[in-house]
Amino acid sequence: DILVFRKEREDLKRSAATIGQEVGLLRRFFKQMVLLEKLAKNPAAPVRKPRVKNDRVKFLEPDQAAALMAASPLWLRDLITFARFTGCREGEILSLTWADVDLKRGLLTLGETKNGDIGHVEINATTRALLERLPAEGAPGGARAIGARVEVMRGRSRARQGSFGSDVYRGG
């Protein structure tokens, strides 16, 4: 039974990624057996792969951060600084609104993050200073403070270069 196999692998302390690959292989194998009419149904079909959490902590060394900032266009530097000091992903930053920012408590609330959770990030002095320079809610571009500013600056940079396909930004 495939569920027994999965449980045995968990009991042996195999990683979720390893078990997921093994279950996936079994599912594909039995699916082929069904397609070749060797089996009536796939016994591995109802067995779900375990959820994999690949939490890794990575930091730029000071010299790497300085080189990144020096090589980046002006419009991107606030985004890089914000990401560096909050650990937020680009999409999380660009979707932030002032409703997500609590300067009194020093806290950001991220909508649904990549892993499906609601995230909270403490605001440090660097992030606070960056946020305080942005337009307030109700001002032009204020609804999506950081995202709107980055989008405007990205557009100006591309317009100066005369191309929206430049090497400055390779994103969505």
Coordinates of N, CA, C and O in Angstrom, one line a residue:
D1 N 0.8 -1.2 0.0 CA 0.0 0.0 0.0 C 0.9 1.3 0.0 O 1.9 1.3 0.8
I2 N 0.5 2.2 -0.8 CA 1.4 3.4 -1.0 C 1.4 4.3 0.3 O 2.4 4.9 0.7
L3 N 0.2 4.3 1.0 CA 0.2 5.1 2.2 C 1.1 4.5 3.3 O 1.8 5.3 4.0
V4 N 1.2 3.2 3.3 CA 2.1 2.5 4.3 C 3.6 2.9 3.9 O 4.4 3.2 4.8
F5 N 3.9 2.8 2.6 CA 5.2 3.2 2.1 C 5.6 4.6 2.6 O 6.7 4.8 3.1
R6 N 4.6 5.6 2.3 CA 4.9 7.0 2.7 C 5.2 7.1 4.2 O 6.1 7.7 4.7
K7 N 4.3 6.4 5.0 CA 4.5 6.4 6.5 C 5.8 5.8 6.9 O 6.5 6.4 7.8
E8 N 6.2 4.7 6.3 CA 7.5 4.1 6.6 C 8.7 5.1 6.3 O 9.7 5.2 7.0
R9 N 8.6 5.8 5.2 CA 9.6 6.8 4.8 C 9.7 7.9 5.8 O 10.7 8.4 6.1
E10 N 8.5 8.4 6.2 CA 8.5 9.4 7.3 C 9.1 8.9 8.6 O 9.8 9.7 9.2
D11 N 8.8 7.7 8.9 CA 9.3 7.1 10.2 C 10.9 7.0 10.1 O 11.5 7.1 11.1
L12 N 11.4 6.8 8.9 CA 12.8 6.8 8.7 C 13.5 8.2 8.6 O 14.7 8.3 8.4
K13 N 12.7 9.2 8.9 CA 13.1 10.6 8.9 C 13.6 11.1 7.6 O 14.5 11.9 7.5
R14 N 13.0 10.6 6.5 CA 13.4 11.1 5.2 C 12.8 12.5 5.0 O 11.7 12.7 5.6
S15 N 13.4 13.3 4.2 CA 12.9 14.7 4.1 C 11.6 14.7 3.3 O 11.3 13.7 2.5
A16 N 10.8 15.7 3.5 CA 9.6 15.8 2.7 C 9.8 15.9 1.2 O 9.0 15.3 0.4
A17 N 10.9 16.5 0.8 CA 11.2 16.6 -0.6 C 11.5 15.2 -1.2 O 11.0 14.9 -2.3
T18 N 12.3 14.4 -0.4 CA 12.6 13.1 -0.9 C 11.3 12.2 -1.0 O 11.1 11.5 -2.0
I19 N 10.5 12.3 0.0 CA 9.3 11.5 0.0 C 8.4 12.0 -1.1 O 7.8 11.1 -1.8
G20 N 8.3 13.3 -1.3 CA 7.5 13.8 -2.4 C 8.0 13.3 -3.8 O 7.2 12.9 -4.6
Q21 N 9.3 13.2 -4.0 CA 9.8 12.7 -5.2 C 9.5 11.2 -5.4 O 9.2 10.8 -6.5
E22 N 9.6 10.5 -4.3 CA 9.3 9.0 -4.4 C 7.9 8.8 -4.6 O 7.5 8.0 -5.5
V23 N 7.0 9.5 -4.0 CA 5.5 9.3 -4.2 C 5.2 9.8 -5.6 O 4.4 9.1 -6.3
G24 N 5.8 10.9 -6.1 CA 5.6 11.3 -7.5 C 6.0 10.3 -8.5 O 5.3 10.0 -9.5
L25 N 7.1 9.6 -8.2 CA 7.6 8.6 -9.1 C 6.6 7.4 -9.2 O 6.3 6.9 -10.2
L26 N 6.2 7.0 -8.0 CA 5.2 5.9 -7.9 C 3.9 6.3 -8.6 O 3.3 5.4 -9.3
R27 N 3.4 7.5 -8.4 CA 2.2 7.9 -9.1 C 2.4 7.9 -10.6 O 1.5 7.4 -11.3
R28 N 3.5 8.3 -11.1 CA 3.7 8.3 -12.6 C 3.8 6.9 -13.1 O 3.3 6.6 -14.1
F29 N 4.5 6.0 -12.3 CA 4.6 4.6 -12.7 C 3.3 4.0 -12.8 O 2.9 3.3 -13.8
F30 N 2.5 4.1 -11.8 CA 1.2 3.4 -11.8 C 0.2 4.1 -12.8 O -0.6 3.4 -13.4
K31 N 0.4 5.4 -13.1 CA -0.4 6.0 -14.1 C -0.1 5.4 -15.5 O -1.0 5.1 -16.3
Q32 N 1.2 5.1 -15.7 CA 1.6 4.5 -17.0 C 1.0 3.0 -17.1 O 0.5 2.6 -18.1
M33 N 1.0 2.3 -15.9 CA 0.4 1.0 -15.9 C -1.1 1.0 -16.3 O -1.6 0.1 -17.0
V34 N -1.8 2.0 -15.8 CA -3.2 2.2 -16.1 C -3.4 2.5 -17.6 O -4.2 1.9 -18.3
L35 N -2.5 3.4 -18.1 CA -2.6 3.7 -19.6 C -2.3 2.5 -20.5 O -2.9 2.4 -21.5
L36 N -1.4 1.7 -20.0 CA -1.0 0.5 -20.7 C -2.0 -0.7 -20.5 O -1.9 -1.8 -20.9
E37 N -3.1 -0.4 -19.7 CA -4.1 -1.3 -19.3 C -3.6 -2.5 -18.5 O -4.1 -3.6 -18.6
K38 N -2.5 -2.3 -17.8 CA -2.0 -3.4 -16.9 C -2.6 -3.4 -15.6 O -2.6 -4.4 -14.8
L39 N -3.2 -2.2 -15.2 CA -3.9 -2.0 -14.0 C -5.2 -1.3 -14.3 O -5.3 -0.5 -15.2
A40 N -6.3 -1.6 -13.4 CA -7.6 -0.9 -13.6 C -7.6 0.5 -13.1 O -8.2 1.4 -13.6
K41 N -6.8 0.7 -12.0 CA -6.8 2.1 -11.4 C -5.4 2.3 -10.7 O -4.7 1.3 -10.4
N42 N -5.1 3.5 -10.6 CA -3.8 3.9 -10.0 C -3.9 3.9 -8.5 O -4.6 4.8 -7.9
P43 N -3.2 3.0 -7.8 CA -3.3 2.9 -6.3 C -2.6 4.1 -5.7 O -2.9 4.4 -4.5
A44 N -1.8 4.8 -6.4 CA -1.0 5.9 -5.8 C -1.7 7.3 -6.0 O -1.3 8.3 -5.4
A45 N -2.8 7.3 -6.8 CA -3.4 8.6 -7.1 C -3.9 9.3 -5.9 O -3.8 10.6 -5.8
P46 N -4.5 8.7 -4.9 CA -5.0 9.5 -3.8 C -4.0 9.9 -2.8 O -4.2 10.7 -1.9
V47 N -2.8 9.4 -2.9 CA -1.7 9.7 -2.0 C -1.1 11.0 -2.3 O -0.6 11.2 -3.4
R48 N -1.1 11.9 -1.4 CA -0.6 13.3 -1.6 C 0.9 13.4 -1.2 O 1.3 12.7 -0.3
K49 N 1.6 14.2 -1.9 CA 3.0 14.5 -1.5 C 3.0 15.3 -0.3 O 2.1 16.2 -0.1
P50 N 4.0 15.1 0.6 CA 4.0 16.0 1.8 C 4.4 17.4 1.4 O 5.0 17.6 0.4
R51 N 4.0 18.4 2.2 CA 4.3 19.8 1.9 C 5.8 20.0 2.2 O 6.2 19.6 3.3
V52 N 6.4 20.6 1.3 CA 7.9 20.9 1.5 C 8.1 22.3 1.9 O 7.6 23.2 1.3
K53 N 8.8 22.5 3.0 CA 9.1 23.8 3.4 C 10.6 24.0 3.3 O 11.4 23.4 4.1
N54 N 11.0 24.8 2.3 CA 12.4 25.0 2.1 C 12.8 26.4 2.7 O 13.1 27.3 1.9
D55 N 12.7 26.5 4.0 CA 13.1 27.8 4.6 C 14.6 28.0 4.6 O 15.3 27.2 5.3
R56 N 15.1 28.9 3.9 CA 16.5 29.2 3.9 C 16.7 30.6 4.2 O 16.0 31.5 3.8
V57 N 17.7 30.9 5.0 CA 18.1 32.3 5.3 C 19.3 32.6 4.6 O 20.3 32.0 4.7
K58 N 19.2 33.6 3.7 CA 20.3 34.1 2.9 C 20.5 35.6 3.1 O 19.5 36.3 3.1
F59 N 21.7 36.0 3.3 CA 22.0 37.4 3.5 C 23.1 37.8 2.5 O 24.0 37.0 2.3
L60 N 23.0 39.0 2.0 CA 24.1 39.6 1.2 C 25.2 40.0 2.2 O 25.0 40.6 3.2
E61 N 26.5 39.8 1.8 CA 27.6 40.3 2.5 C 27.6 41.8 2.2 O 27.1 42.3 1.2
P62 N 28.2 42.6 3.1 CA 28.2 44.1 2.9 C 28.8 44.5 1.6 O 28.3 45.4 0.9
D63 N 29.9 43.8 1.1 CA 30.5 44.2 -0.1 C 29.6 43.8 -1.3 O 29.5 44.5 -2.3
Q64 N 28.8 42.7 -1.2 CA 27.9 42.3 -2.2 C 26.7 43.3 -2.3 O 26.3 43.7 -3.4
A65 N 26.2 43.8 -1.1 CA 25.1 44.7 -1.1 C 25.6 46.0 -1.8 O 24.8 46.6 -2.6
A66 N 26.8 46.5 -1.4 CA 27.3 47.7 -2.0 C 27.5 47.6 -3.5 O 27.1 48.5 -4.3
A67 N 28.0 46.4 -4.0 CA 28.1 46.2 -5.4 C 26.8 46.2 -6.1 O 26.6 46.8 -7.2
L68 N 25.8 45.6 -5.5 CA 24.4 45.5 -6.1 C 23.9 46.9 -6.2 O 23.3 47.3 -7.3
M69 N 24.0 47.7 -5.2 CA 23.4 49.1 -5.2 C 24.1 49.9 -6.3 O 23.5 50.7 -7.0
A70 N 25.5 49.8 -6.3 CA 26.2 50.6 -7.3 C 25.8 50.2 -8.7 O 25.8 51.1 -9.6
A71 N 25.5 49.0 -9.0 CA 25.2 48.5 -10.3 C 23.7 48.7 -10.7 O 23.3 48.5 -11.8
S72 N 22.9 49.1 -9.7 CA 21.5 49.2 -9.9 C 21.1 50.6 -10.3 O 21.6 51.6 -9.9
P73 N 20.0 50.8 -11.2 CA 19.5 52.1 -11.5 C 18.9 52.7 -10.3 O 18.4 52.0 -9.4
L74 N 18.8 54.0 -10.3 CA 18.2 54.8 -9.2 C 16.8 54.3 -8.8 O 16.5 54.2 -7.6
W75 N 16.0 54.1 -9.8 CA 14.6 53.7 -9.4 C 14.5 52.4 -8.7 O 13.5 52.1 -8.0
L76 N 15.5 51.5 -8.8 CA 15.5 50.2 -8.2 C 16.1 50.2 -6.8 O 15.8 49.3 -6.0
R77 N 16.8 51.2 -6.4 CA 17.5 51.2 -5.1 C 16.6 51.1 -3.9 O 17.0 50.4 -2.9
D78 N 15.5 51.8 -3.9 CA 14.6 51.8 -2.7 C 14.0 50.4 -2.6 O 13.9 49.8 -1.5
L79 N 13.7 49.8 -3.7 CA 13.1 48.4 -3.7 C 14.2 47.4 -3.2 O 13.8 46.6 -2.3
I80 N 15.4 47.6 -3.6 CA 16.5 46.7 -3.1 C 16.7 46.9 -1.6 O 16.8 45.9 -0.8
T81 N 16.7 48.1 -1.2 CA 16.9 48.4 0.2 C 15.8 47.8 1.1 O 16.0 47.2 2.1
F82 N 14.6 48.1 0.6 CA 13.4 47.5 1.3 C 13.5 46.0 1.4 O 13.2 45.4 2.5
A83 N 13.8 45.4 0.3 CA 13.8 43.9 0.3 C 14.9 43.4 1.2 O 14.8 42.4 1.9
R84 N 16.1 44.1 1.2 CA 17.2 43.7 2.0 C 16.9 43.7 3.5 O 17.3 42.9 4.2
F85 N 16.2 44.8 3.9 CA 16.0 45.0 5.3 C 14.7 44.4 5.8 O 14.4 44.4 7.0
T86 N 13.8 43.9 4.9 CA 12.6 43.2 5.4 C 12.6 41.8 5.0 O 11.8 41.0 5.6
G87 N 13.3 41.4 4.0 CA 13.3 40.0 3.6 C 12.1 39.7 2.7 O 11.8 38.6 2.3
C88 N 11.4 40.7 2.3 CA 10.2 40.6 1.4 C 10.6 40.3 0.0 O 11.6 40.8 -0.5
R89 N 9.7 39.6 -0.7 CA 9.9 39.3 -2.1 C 9.4 40.5 -2.9 O 8.6 41.3 -2.4
E90 N 9.7 40.6 -4.2 CA 9.3 41.7 -5.0 C 7.8 41.8 -5.1 O 7.3 42.9 -4.9
G91 N 7.1 40.7 -5.3 CA 5.6 40.8 -5.4 C 5.0 41.2 -4.1 O 4.0 42.0 -4.1
E92 N 5.6 40.8 -2.9 CA 5.1 41.2 -1.6 C 5.3 42.7 -1.5 O 4.4 43.4 -0.9
I93 N 6.4 43.3 -1.9 CA 6.7 44.7 -1.8 C 5.8 45.5 -2.7 O 5.2 46.5 -2.3
L94 N 5.6 45.1 -3.9 CA 4.9 45.8 -4.9 C 3.4 45.8 -4.6 O 2.6 46.7 -5.0
S95 N 2.9 44.8 -3.8 CA 1.5 44.8 -3.5 C 1.2 45.5 -2.2 O 0.0 45.6 -1.8
L96 N 2.2 46.0 -1.4 CA 1.9 46.6 -0.2 C 1.1 47.9 -0.3 O 1.3 48.7 -1.3
T97 N 0.2 48.1 0.6 CA -0.5 49.4 0.6 C -0.3 50.0 2.0 O 0.2 49.3 2.9
W98 N -0.7 51.2 2.2 CA -0.6 51.9 3.5 C -1.4 51.2 4.5 O -1.0 51.2 5.7
A99 N -2.4 50.5 4.2 CA -3.2 49.7 5.2 C -2.4 48.6 5.8 O -2.6 48.1 6.8
D100 N -1.3 48.2 5.0 CA -0.4 47.1 5.5 C 0.7 47.6 6.4 O 1.5 46.8 6.9
V101 N 0.8 48.9 6.5 CA 2.0 49.5 7.2 C 1.5 50.1 8.5 O 0.6 50.9 8.5
D102 N 2.1 49.6 9.6 CA 1.7 50.2 10.9 C 3.0 50.7 11.5 O 3.8 50.0 12.2
L103 N 3.2 52.0 11.3 CA 4.4 52.7 11.8 C 4.5 52.8 13.3 O 5.5 52.8 13.9
K104 N 3.3 52.9 13.9 CA 3.2 53.1 15.4 C 3.8 51.8 16.0 O 4.5 51.9 17.0
R105 N 3.3 50.6 15.5 CA 3.8 49.4 16.1 C 5.1 48.9 15.4 O 5.7 47.9 15.9
G106 N 5.5 49.5 14.3 CA 6.7 49.1 13.6 C 6.5 47.7 12.9 O 7.4 46.9 13.0
L107 N 5.4 47.6 12.2 CA 5.0 46.3 11.7 C 4.4 46.4 10.3 O 3.6 47.3 10.0
L108 N 4.8 45.5 9.4 CA 4.2 45.3 8.1 C 3.4 44.1 8.1 O 3.8 43.1 8.7
T109 N 2.3 44.1 7.5 CA 1.4 42.9 7.3 C 1.4 42.6 5.8 O 1.0 43.4 5.0
L110 N 2.0 41.4 5.5 CA 2.0 41.0 4.1 C 0.7 40.2 3.8 O 0.3 39.3 4.7
G111 N 0.1 40.4 2.7 CA -1.0 39.6 2.3 C -0.5 38.1 2.2 O 0.5 37.8 2.7
E112 N -1.2 37.3 1.5 CA -0.8 35.9 1.3 C 0.5 35.8 0.7 O 0.8 36.3 -0.4
T113 N 1.4 35.2 1.4 CA 2.8 35.0 1.0 C 3.0 33.8 0.1 O 2.0 33.1 -0.1
K114 N 4.1 33.6 -0.4 CA 4.4 32.4 -1.3 C 3.9 31.1 -0.7 O 3.4 30.2 -1.4
N115 N 4.1 30.9 0.6 CA 3.7 29.7 1.2 C 2.3 29.7 1.6 O 1.8 28.7 2.3
G116 N 1.5 30.7 1.3 CA 0.1 30.8 1.6 C -0.3 31.4 3.0 O -1.4 31.4 3.3
D117 N 0.7 31.8 3.7 CA 0.5 32.3 5.1 C 0.4 33.9 5.0 O 0.8 34.5 4.0
I118 N -0.2 34.5 6.0 CA -0.2 35.9 6.2 C 1.1 36.2 6.9 O 1.4 35.6 7.9
G119 N 1.9 37.1 6.4 CA 3.2 37.4 7.0 C 3.2 38.7 7.8 O 2.5 39.6 7.5
H120 N 4.1 38.8 8.8 CA 4.3 40.0 9.5 C 5.8 40.2 9.6 O 6.6 39.3 9.8
V121 N 6.2 41.5 9.3 CA 7.6 41.8 9.3 C 7.8 43.1 10.2 O 7.1 44.0 10.0
E122 N 8.8 43.0 11.1 CA 9.1 44.2 11.8 C 9.8 45.2 11.0 O 10.6 44.9 10.1
I123 N 9.5 46.5 11.2 CA 10.1 47.6 10.5 C 11.3 48.1 11.3 O 11.2 48.5 12.4
N124 N 12.5 48.1 10.6 CA 13.7 48.6 11.3 C 13.8 50.1 10.9 O 13.0 50.7 10.2
A125 N 14.9 50.8 11.4 CA 15.1 52.2 11.2 C 15.2 52.5 9.7 O 14.7 53.5 9.2
T126 N 16.0 51.7 9.0 CA 16.2 51.9 7.6 C 14.9 51.9 6.8 O 14.6 52.7 6.0
T127 N 14.1 50.8 7.1 CA 12.8 50.6 6.4 C 11.9 51.8 6.8 O 11.2 52.3 5.9
R128 N 11.9 52.1 8.0 CA 11.0 53.2 8.5 C 11.3 54.5 7.7 O 10.4 55.2 7.3
A129 N 12.6 54.9 7.6 CA 13.0 56.1 6.9 C 12.6 56.0 5.5 O 12.1 57.0 4.9
L130 N 12.7 54.9 4.8 CA 12.3 54.7 3.4 C 10.8 55.0 3.3 O 10.3 55.7 2.4
L131 N 10.0 54.3 4.2 CA 8.6 54.5 4.2 C 8.1 55.9 4.4 O 7.2 56.4 3.8
E132 N 8.8 56.6 5.3 CA 8.4 58.0 5.7 C 8.7 58.9 4.5 O 8.1 60.0 4.5
R133 N 9.6 58.6 3.6 CA 9.9 59.4 2.4 C 8.8 59.3 1.3 O 8.7 60.1 0.4
L134 N 8.0 58.2 1.4 CA 7.0 57.9 0.4 C 5.8 58.8 0.5 O 5.5 59.3 1.7
P135 N 5.0 59.0 -0.5 CA 3.8 59.8 -0.4 C 2.8 59.1 0.5 O 2.7 57.9 0.6
A136 N 2.1 59.9 1.3 CA 1.1 59.4 2.3 C -0.1 59.0 1.5 O -0.4 59.3 0.4
E137 N -0.9 58.2 2.2 CA -2.2 57.7 1.7 C -3.0 58.9 1.2 O -3.1 59.9 1.9
G138 N -3.6 58.7 0.1 CA -4.4 59.8 -0.5 C -3.7 60.7 -1.5 O -4.2 61.3 -2.3
A139 N -2.3 60.7 -1.3 CA -1.5 61.5 -2.3 C -1.4 60.7 -3.6 O -1.6 59.5 -3.6
P140 N -1.1 61.4 -4.7 CA -0.9 60.6 -5.9 C 0.1 59.5 -5.7 O 1.2 59.7 -5.3
G141 N -0.3 58.3 -6.1 CA 0.6 57.1 -5.9 C 0.6 56.6 -4.5 O 1.4 55.7 -4.2
G142 N -0.2 57.2 -3.6 CA -0.1 56.8 -2.2 C -0.8 55.5 -1.8 O -0.4 54.9 -0.9
A143 N -1.8 55.1 -2.6 CA -2.5 53.9 -2.3 C -1.6 52.6 -2.3 O -1.6 51.8 -1.4
R144 N -0.7 52.5 -3.3 CA 0.3 51.5 -3.3 C 1.6 52.2 -3.2 O 2.3 52.3 -4.1
A145 N 2.0 52.6 -2.0 CA 3.1 53.5 -1.8 C 4.4 53.0 -2.5 O 4.9 53.6 -3.4
I146 N 4.9 51.9 -2.1 CA 6.1 51.4 -2.7 C 6.0 50.9 -4.1 O 6.7 51.3 -5.0
G147 N 5.0 50.1 -4.3 CA 4.7 49.6 -5.7 C 4.5 50.7 -6.7 O 5.1 50.6 -7.8
A148 N 3.7 51.7 -6.4 CA 3.5 52.8 -7.3 C 4.8 53.5 -7.6 O 5.1 53.9 -8.7
R149 N 5.6 53.8 -6.6 CA 6.8 54.5 -6.8 C 7.8 53.8 -7.7 O 8.4 54.3 -8.6
V150 N 7.9 52.5 -7.4 CA 8.8 51.7 -8.3 C 8.3 51.6 -9.7 O 9.1 51.7 -10.6
E151 N 7.0 51.5 -9.9 CA 6.4 51.4 -11.2 C 6.7 52.7 -12.0 O 7.1 52.7 -13.2
V152 N 6.5 53.9 -11.3 CA 6.8 55.2 -11.9 C 8.2 55.3 -12.3 O 8.6 55.7 -13.4
M153 N 9.1 55.0 -11.4 CA 10.5 55.1 -11.6 C 11.0 54.1 -12.7 O 11.8 54.5 -13.5
R154 N 10.5 52.9 -12.8 CA 10.8 52.0 -13.8 C 10.4 52.5 -15.1 O 11.2 52.5 -16.1
G155 N 9.2 53.1 -15.2 CA 8.8 53.7 -16.5 C 9.7 54.8 -17.0 O 10.0 54.9 -18.1
R156 N 10.1 55.7 -16.0 CA 11.0 56.8 -16.4 C 12.3 56.3 -16.9 O 12.8 56.8 -17.9
S157 N 12.8 55.3 -16.2 CA 14.1 54.7 -16.6 C 14.0 54.1 -18.0 O 14.9 54.3 -18.9
R158 N 12.9 53.4 -18.3 CA 12.8 52.8 -19.6 C 12.6 53.8 -20.7 O 13.1 53.7 -21.8
A159 N 11.8 54.9 -20.3 CA 11.6 55.9 -21.3 C 12.9 56.6 -21.7 O 13.1 56.9 -22.9
R160 N 13.7 56.9 -20.7 CA 15.0 57.5 -21.0 C 15.9 56.6 -21.9 O 16.6 57.1 -22.8
Q161 N 15.7 55.3 -21.8 CA 16.5 54.4 -22.6 C 15.8 54.2 -24.0 O 16.4 53.6 -24.9
G162 N 14.6 54.6 -24.1 CA 13.9 54.4 -25.4 C 13.4 53.0 -25.7 O 13.1 52.7 -26.8
S163 N 13.4 52.2 -24.7 CA 13.0 50.8 -24.9 C 12.4 50.2 -23.7 O 13.0 50.3 -22.6
F164 N 11.4 49.4 -23.9 CA 10.8 48.7 -22.7 C 11.4 47.3 -22.6 O 11.1 46.6 -21.7
G165 N 12.3 46.9 -23.6 CA 12.9 45.6 -23.5 C 14.4 45.7 -23.1 O 15.2 44.9 -23.5
S166 N 14.7 46.8 -22.3 CA 16.1 47.0 -21.9 C 16.5 45.9 -20.9 O 15.7 45.2 -20.4
D167 N 17.8 45.9 -20.7 CA 18.4 44.9 -19.7 C 18.2 45.5 -18.3 O 18.7 44.8 -17.4
V168 N 17.7 46.6 -18.1 CA 17.6 47.2 -16.8 C 16.7 46.4 -15.9 O 17.0 46.1 -14.7
Y169 N 15.5 45.9 -16.4 CA 14.6 45.2 -15.6 C 14.2 43.9 -16.4 O 13.7 44.0 -17.5
R170 N 14.3 42.8 -15.8 CA 13.9 41.6 -16.4 C 12.8 40.9 -15.6 O 13.0 39.9 -14.9
G171 N 11.7 41.5 -15.5 CA 10.7 41.0 -14.6 C 9.3 41.1 -15.3 O 9.3 41.5 -16.5
G172 N 8.3 40.8 -14.6 CA 6.9 40.8 -15.1 C 6.4 42.1 -15.2 O 6.0 43.0 -15.4

